[in-house]
One Martini backbone bead per residue (centre of mass of N, CA, C, O) as a GRO file, in nm:
protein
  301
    1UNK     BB    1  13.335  11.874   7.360
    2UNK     BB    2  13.315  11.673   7.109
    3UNK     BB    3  13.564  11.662   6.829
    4UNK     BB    4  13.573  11.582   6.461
    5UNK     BB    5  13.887  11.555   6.268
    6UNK     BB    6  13.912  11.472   5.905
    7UNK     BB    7  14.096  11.677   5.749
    8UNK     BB    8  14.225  11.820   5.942
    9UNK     BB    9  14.429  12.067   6.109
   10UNK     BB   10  14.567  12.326   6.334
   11UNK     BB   11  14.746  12.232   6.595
   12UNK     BB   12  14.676  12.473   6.767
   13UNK     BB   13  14.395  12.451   6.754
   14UNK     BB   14  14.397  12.158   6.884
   15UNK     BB   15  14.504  12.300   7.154
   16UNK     BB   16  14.299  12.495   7.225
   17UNK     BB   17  14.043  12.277   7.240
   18UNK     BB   18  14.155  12.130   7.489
   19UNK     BB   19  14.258  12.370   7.694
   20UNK     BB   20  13.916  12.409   7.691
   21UNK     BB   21  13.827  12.107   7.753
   22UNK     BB   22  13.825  11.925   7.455
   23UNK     BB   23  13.758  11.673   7.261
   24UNK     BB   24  13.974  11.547   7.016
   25UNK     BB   25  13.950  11.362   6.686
   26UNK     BB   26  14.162  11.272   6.453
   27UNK     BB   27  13.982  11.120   6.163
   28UNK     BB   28  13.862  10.901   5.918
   29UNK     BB   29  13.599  10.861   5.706
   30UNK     BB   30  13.442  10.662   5.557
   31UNK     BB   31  13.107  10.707   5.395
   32UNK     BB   32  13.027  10.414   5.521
   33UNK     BB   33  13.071  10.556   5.851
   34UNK     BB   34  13.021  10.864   5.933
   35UNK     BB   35  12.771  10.829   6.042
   36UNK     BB   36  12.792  10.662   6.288
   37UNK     BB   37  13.048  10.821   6.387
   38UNK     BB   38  12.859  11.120   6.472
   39UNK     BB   39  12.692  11.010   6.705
   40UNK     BB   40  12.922  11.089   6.923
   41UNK     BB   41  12.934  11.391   6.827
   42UNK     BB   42  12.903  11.743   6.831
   43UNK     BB   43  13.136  11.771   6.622
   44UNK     BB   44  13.226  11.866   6.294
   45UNK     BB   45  13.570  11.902   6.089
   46UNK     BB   46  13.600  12.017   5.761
   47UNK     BB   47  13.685  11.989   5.445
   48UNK     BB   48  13.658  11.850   5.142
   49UNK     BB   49  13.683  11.516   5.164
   50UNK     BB   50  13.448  11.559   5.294
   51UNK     BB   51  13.119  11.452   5.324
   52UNK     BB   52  12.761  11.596   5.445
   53UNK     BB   53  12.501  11.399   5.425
   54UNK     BB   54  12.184  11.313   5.444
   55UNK     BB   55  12.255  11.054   5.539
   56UNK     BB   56  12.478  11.127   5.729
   57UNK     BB   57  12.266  11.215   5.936
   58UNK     BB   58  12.017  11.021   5.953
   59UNK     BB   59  12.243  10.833   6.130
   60UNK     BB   60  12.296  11.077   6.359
   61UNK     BB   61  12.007  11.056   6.476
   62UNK     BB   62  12.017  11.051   6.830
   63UNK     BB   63  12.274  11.215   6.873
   64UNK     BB   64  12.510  11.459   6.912
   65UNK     BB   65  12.484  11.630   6.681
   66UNK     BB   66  12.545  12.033   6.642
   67UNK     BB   67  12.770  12.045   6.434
   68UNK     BB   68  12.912  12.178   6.107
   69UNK     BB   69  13.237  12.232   6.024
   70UNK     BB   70  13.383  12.432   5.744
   71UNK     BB   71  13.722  12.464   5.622
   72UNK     BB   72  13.591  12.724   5.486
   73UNK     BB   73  13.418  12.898   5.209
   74UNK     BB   74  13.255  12.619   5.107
   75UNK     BB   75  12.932  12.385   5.146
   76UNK     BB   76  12.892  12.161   4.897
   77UNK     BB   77  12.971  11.916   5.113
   78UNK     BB   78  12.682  11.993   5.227
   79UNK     BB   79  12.373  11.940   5.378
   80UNK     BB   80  12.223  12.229   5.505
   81UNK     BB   81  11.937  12.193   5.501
   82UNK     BB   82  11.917  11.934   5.645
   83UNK     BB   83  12.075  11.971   5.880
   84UNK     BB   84  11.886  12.259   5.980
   85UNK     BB   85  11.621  12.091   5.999
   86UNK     BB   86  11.753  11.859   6.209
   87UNK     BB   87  11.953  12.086   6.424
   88UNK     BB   88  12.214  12.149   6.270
   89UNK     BB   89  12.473  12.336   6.250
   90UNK     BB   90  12.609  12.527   6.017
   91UNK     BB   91  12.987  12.614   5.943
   92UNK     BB   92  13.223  12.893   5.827
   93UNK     BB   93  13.552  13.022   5.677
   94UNK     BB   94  13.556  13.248   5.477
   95UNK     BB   95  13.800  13.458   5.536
   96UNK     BB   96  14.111  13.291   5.569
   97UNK     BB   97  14.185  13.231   5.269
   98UNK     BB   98  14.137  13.421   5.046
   99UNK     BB   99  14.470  13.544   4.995
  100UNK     BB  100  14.529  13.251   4.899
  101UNK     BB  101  14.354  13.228   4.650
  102UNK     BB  102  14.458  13.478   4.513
  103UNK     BB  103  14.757  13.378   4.486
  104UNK     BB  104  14.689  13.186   4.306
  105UNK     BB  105  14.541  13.265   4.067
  106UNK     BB  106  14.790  13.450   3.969
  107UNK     BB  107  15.010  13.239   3.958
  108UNK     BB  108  14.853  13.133   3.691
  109UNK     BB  109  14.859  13.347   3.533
  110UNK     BB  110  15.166  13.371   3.517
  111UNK     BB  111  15.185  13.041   3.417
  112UNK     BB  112  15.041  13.094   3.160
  113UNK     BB  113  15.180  13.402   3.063
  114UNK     BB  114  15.508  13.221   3.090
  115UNK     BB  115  15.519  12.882   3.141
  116UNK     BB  116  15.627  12.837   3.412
  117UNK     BB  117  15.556  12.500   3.424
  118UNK     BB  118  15.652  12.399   3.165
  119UNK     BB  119  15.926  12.460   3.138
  120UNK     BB  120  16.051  12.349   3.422
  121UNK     BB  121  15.981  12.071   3.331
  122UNK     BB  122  16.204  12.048   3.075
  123UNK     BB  123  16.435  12.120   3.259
  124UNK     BB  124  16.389  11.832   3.443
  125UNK     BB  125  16.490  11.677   3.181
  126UNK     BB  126  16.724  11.834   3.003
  127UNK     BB  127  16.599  12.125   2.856
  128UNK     BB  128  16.630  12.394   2.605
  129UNK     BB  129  16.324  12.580   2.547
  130UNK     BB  130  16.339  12.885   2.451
  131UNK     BB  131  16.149  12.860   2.164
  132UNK     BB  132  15.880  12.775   2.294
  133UNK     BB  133  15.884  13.047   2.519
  134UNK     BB  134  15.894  13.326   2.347
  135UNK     BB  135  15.563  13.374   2.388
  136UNK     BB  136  15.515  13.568   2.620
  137UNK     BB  137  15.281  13.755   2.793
  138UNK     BB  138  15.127  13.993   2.979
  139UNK     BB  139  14.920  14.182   3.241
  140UNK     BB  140  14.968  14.437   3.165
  141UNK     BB  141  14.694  14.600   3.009
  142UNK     BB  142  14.503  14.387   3.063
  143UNK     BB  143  14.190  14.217   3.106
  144UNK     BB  144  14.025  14.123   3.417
  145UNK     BB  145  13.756  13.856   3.499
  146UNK     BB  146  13.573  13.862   3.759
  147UNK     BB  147  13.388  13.579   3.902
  148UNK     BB  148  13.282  13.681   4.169
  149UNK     BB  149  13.296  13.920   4.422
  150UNK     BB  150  13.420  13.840   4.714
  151UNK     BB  151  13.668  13.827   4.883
  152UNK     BB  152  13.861  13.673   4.664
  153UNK     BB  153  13.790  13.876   4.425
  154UNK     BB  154  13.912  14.139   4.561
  155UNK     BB  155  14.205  14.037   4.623
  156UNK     BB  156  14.255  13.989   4.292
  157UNK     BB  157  14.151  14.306   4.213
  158UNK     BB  158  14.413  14.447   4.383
  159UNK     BB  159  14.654  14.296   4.256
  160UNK     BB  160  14.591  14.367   3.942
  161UNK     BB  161  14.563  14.688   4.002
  162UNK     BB  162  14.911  14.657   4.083
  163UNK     BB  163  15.001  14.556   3.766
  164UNK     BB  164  14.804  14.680   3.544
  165UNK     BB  165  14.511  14.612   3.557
  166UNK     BB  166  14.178  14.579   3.441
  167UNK     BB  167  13.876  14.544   3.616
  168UNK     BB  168  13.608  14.309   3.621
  169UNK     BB  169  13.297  14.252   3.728
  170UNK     BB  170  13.077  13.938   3.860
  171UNK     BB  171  12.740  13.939   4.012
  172UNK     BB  172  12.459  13.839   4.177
  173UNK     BB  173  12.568  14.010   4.381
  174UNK     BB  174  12.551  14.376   4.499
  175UNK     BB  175  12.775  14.601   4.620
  176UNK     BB  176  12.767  14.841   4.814
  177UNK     BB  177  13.044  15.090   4.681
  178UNK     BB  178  13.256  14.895   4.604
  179UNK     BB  179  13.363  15.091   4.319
  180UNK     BB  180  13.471  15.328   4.495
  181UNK     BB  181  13.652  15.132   4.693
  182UNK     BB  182  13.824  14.980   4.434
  183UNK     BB  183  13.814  15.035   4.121
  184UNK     BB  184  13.527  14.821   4.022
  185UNK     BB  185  13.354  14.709   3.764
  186UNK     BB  186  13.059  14.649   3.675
  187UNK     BB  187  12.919  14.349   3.500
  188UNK     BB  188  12.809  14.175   3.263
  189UNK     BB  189  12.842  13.926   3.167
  190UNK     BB  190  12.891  13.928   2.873
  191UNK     BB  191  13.082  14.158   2.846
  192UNK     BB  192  13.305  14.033   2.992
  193UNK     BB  193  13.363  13.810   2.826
  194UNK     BB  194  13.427  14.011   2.566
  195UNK     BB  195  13.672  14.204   2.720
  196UNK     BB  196  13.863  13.972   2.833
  197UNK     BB  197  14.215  13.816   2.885
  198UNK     BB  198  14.095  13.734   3.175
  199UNK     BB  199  13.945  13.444   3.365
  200UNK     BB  200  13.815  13.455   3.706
  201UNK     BB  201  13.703  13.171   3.923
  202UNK     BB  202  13.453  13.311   4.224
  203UNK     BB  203  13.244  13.083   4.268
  204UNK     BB  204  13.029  12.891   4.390
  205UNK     BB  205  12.832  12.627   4.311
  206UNK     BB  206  12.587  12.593   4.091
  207UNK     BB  207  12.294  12.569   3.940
  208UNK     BB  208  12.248  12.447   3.603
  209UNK     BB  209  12.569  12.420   3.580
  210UNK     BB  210  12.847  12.567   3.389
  211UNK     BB  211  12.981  12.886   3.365
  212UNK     BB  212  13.209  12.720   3.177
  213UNK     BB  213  13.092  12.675   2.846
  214UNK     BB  214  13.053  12.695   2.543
  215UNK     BB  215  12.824  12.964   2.509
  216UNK     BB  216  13.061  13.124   2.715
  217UNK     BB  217  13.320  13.104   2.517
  218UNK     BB  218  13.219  13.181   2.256
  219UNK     BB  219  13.171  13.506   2.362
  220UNK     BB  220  13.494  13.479   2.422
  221UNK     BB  221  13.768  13.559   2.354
  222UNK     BB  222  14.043  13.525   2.154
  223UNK     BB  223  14.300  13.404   2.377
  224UNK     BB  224  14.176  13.331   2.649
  225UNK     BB  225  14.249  13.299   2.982
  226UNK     BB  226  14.159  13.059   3.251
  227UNK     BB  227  14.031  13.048   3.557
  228UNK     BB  228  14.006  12.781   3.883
  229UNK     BB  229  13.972  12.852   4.225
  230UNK     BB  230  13.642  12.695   4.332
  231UNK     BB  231  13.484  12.474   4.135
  232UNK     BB  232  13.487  12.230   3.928
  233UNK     BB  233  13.172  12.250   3.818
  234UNK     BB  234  13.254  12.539   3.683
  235UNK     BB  235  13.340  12.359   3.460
  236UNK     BB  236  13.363  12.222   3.134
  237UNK     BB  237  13.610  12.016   3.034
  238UNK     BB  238  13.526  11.929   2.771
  239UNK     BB  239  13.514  12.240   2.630
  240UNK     BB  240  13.804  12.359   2.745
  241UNK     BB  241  13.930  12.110   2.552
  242UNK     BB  242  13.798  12.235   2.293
  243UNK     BB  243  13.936  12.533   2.318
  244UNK     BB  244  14.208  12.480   2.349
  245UNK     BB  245  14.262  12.300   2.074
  246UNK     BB  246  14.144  12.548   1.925
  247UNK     BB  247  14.261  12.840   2.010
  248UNK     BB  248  14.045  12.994   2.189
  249UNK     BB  249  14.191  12.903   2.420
  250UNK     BB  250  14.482  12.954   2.546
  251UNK     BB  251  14.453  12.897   2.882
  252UNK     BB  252  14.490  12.737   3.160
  253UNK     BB  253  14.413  12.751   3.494
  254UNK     BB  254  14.392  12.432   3.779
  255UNK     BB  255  14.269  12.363   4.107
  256UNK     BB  256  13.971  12.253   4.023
  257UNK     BB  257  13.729  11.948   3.960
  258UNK     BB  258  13.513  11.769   3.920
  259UNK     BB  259  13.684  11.549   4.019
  260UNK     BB  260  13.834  11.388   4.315
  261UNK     BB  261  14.062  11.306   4.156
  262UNK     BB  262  14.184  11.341   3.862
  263UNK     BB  263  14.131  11.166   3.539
  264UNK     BB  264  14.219  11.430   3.343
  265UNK     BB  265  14.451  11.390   3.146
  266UNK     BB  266  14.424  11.567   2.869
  267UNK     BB  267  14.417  11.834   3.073
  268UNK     BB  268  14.650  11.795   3.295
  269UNK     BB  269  14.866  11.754   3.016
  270UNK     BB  270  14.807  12.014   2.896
  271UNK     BB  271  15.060  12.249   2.808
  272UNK     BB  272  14.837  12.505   2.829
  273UNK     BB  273  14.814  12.376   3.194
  274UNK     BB  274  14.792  12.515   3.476
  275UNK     BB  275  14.827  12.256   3.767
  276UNK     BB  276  14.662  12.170   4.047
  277UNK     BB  277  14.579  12.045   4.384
  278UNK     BB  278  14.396  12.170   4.552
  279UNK     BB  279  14.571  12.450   4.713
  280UNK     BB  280  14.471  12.719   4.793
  281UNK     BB  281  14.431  12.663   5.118
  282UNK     BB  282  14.779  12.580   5.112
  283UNK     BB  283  14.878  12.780   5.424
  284UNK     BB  284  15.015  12.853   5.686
  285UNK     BB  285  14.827  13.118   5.739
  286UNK     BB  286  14.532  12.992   5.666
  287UNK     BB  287  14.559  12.785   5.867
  288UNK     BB  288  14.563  12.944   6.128
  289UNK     BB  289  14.318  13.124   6.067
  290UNK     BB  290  14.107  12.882   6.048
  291UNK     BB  291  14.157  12.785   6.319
  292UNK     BB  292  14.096  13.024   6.495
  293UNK     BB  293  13.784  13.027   6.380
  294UNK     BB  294  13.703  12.765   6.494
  295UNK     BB  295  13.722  12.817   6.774
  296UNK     BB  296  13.535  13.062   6.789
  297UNK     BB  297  13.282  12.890   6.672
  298UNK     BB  298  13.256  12.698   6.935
  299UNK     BB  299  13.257  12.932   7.172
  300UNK     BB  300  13.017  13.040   7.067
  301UNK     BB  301  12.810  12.778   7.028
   0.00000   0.00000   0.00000
């Protein structure tokens, strides 16, 4: 096969596909170039920054291409359903990344919870602000409320009930078994709302609007703090930076964002705001993960 990968890949993967005989060619294409270069490819394999829409599909028809692979969980940059009318095959790695996206999101929540980011920031300043920061609250006994609970919300719920958190999920697919599994009670949207004092969304991106929105924080107890590295369009940024100002939501950790690069300068520099530039599955071993199931999705294909 020939194989475009646009958005980067783990090197050993590139080189075991090499290895079993296929050309493999790493390059990124401007999306009014993608489809006229899909022709050419049997395969093509991206990340977040590639988008594969149905315009680009319609270019690519009457080439070779006969598979698209999303090195990730969601697959919300591809239009999957024209892909597969058109006779295209979509896959993704959901397994890979898991382990590493739910350690950023905790590791939000304890930079919400004792100001990680920002002291750090103005100690390279050469600022020494002990009380500016000395009101840091704790994560044990606090109730963490995981929106979306698939493989990354399973894993912050059983790190979250290891340091001794309460944890509650929602989703609207109820797995059997899963809470006498994990000790781990399914609630109604609303309940969860109502009764966390952090709320982690592990949802992929949803019709409808923003799962987290003015009607929604509402609801969220007051000092609530919201966790998002899951995809930028589940959170309302103008809401949440009105909940910021407003001290109904106490912080922000955002991994993911409306558009990207995110341009809400307002949102990205708030005191209250630990914010990354979506690196959730940014790990050695997540990548190495990655490629090895991308290898194994080609050779069963």
């Amino acid at each position: 096969m020939k194989i475009l990968v646009t958005d980067g890949m783990d090197k050993s993967a590139m080189a075991a596909l090499r290895e079993k005989g296929h050309e493999v060619v790493e390059q990124f294409y401007e999306p009014d170039q993608l489809g006229a270069a899909l022709r050419e490819f049997d395969a093509v394999v991206v990340r977040s920054k590639t988008k594969v829409r149905a315009n680009h599909i319609d270019e690519a028809k009457g080439g070779r291409l006969k598979l698209i692979i999303r090195g990730g969980v969601g697959v919300d940059n591809i239009d999957v359903k024209y892909a597969e009318q058109n006779g295209i095959a979509v896959r993704n790695t959901p397994k890979a990344s898991s382990q590493s996206v739910a350690e950023l999101a905790l590791g939000h929540m304890f930079a919400c919870s004792r100001f990680i980011s920002a002291a750090g920031s103005t100690m390279r300043q050469g600022k020494w602000e002990k009380k500016a920061y000395g009101k840091g609250i704790e994560l044990q006994g606090k109730t963490l409320g995981i929106i979306g609970f698939g493989r990354i919300g399973q894993h912050l719920g059983v790190m979250a009930k290891a340091i001794g958190m309460k944890v509650v999920a929602f989703d609207i697919f109820h797995i059997p078994g899963i809470e006498q599994q994990l000790g781990i009670d399914y609630v109604e949207m609303d309940a969860l709302l109502a009764q966390s004092d952090f709320i982690s969304v592990h949802a992929p991106a949803v019709d409808g609007g923003a799962i987290i929105n003015r009607e929604t924080i509402a609801k969220m107890k007051d000092g609530v703090t919201i966790i998002n590295t899951s995809r930028g369009s589940n959170i309302d940024e103008d809401a949440l930076l009105e909940a910021l100002n407003a001290g109904k939501v106490r912080a922000a950790g955002l991994d993911v964002w409306a558009s990207e690069p995110t341009q809400n300068e307002a949102l990205y520099s708030h005191p209250m705001v630990s914010c990354t530039p979506h690196i959730g599955a940014a790990t050695g071993e997540a990548q190495k993960r990655i490629g090895t199931e991308i290898v194994s999705i080609i050779e069963n294909f």
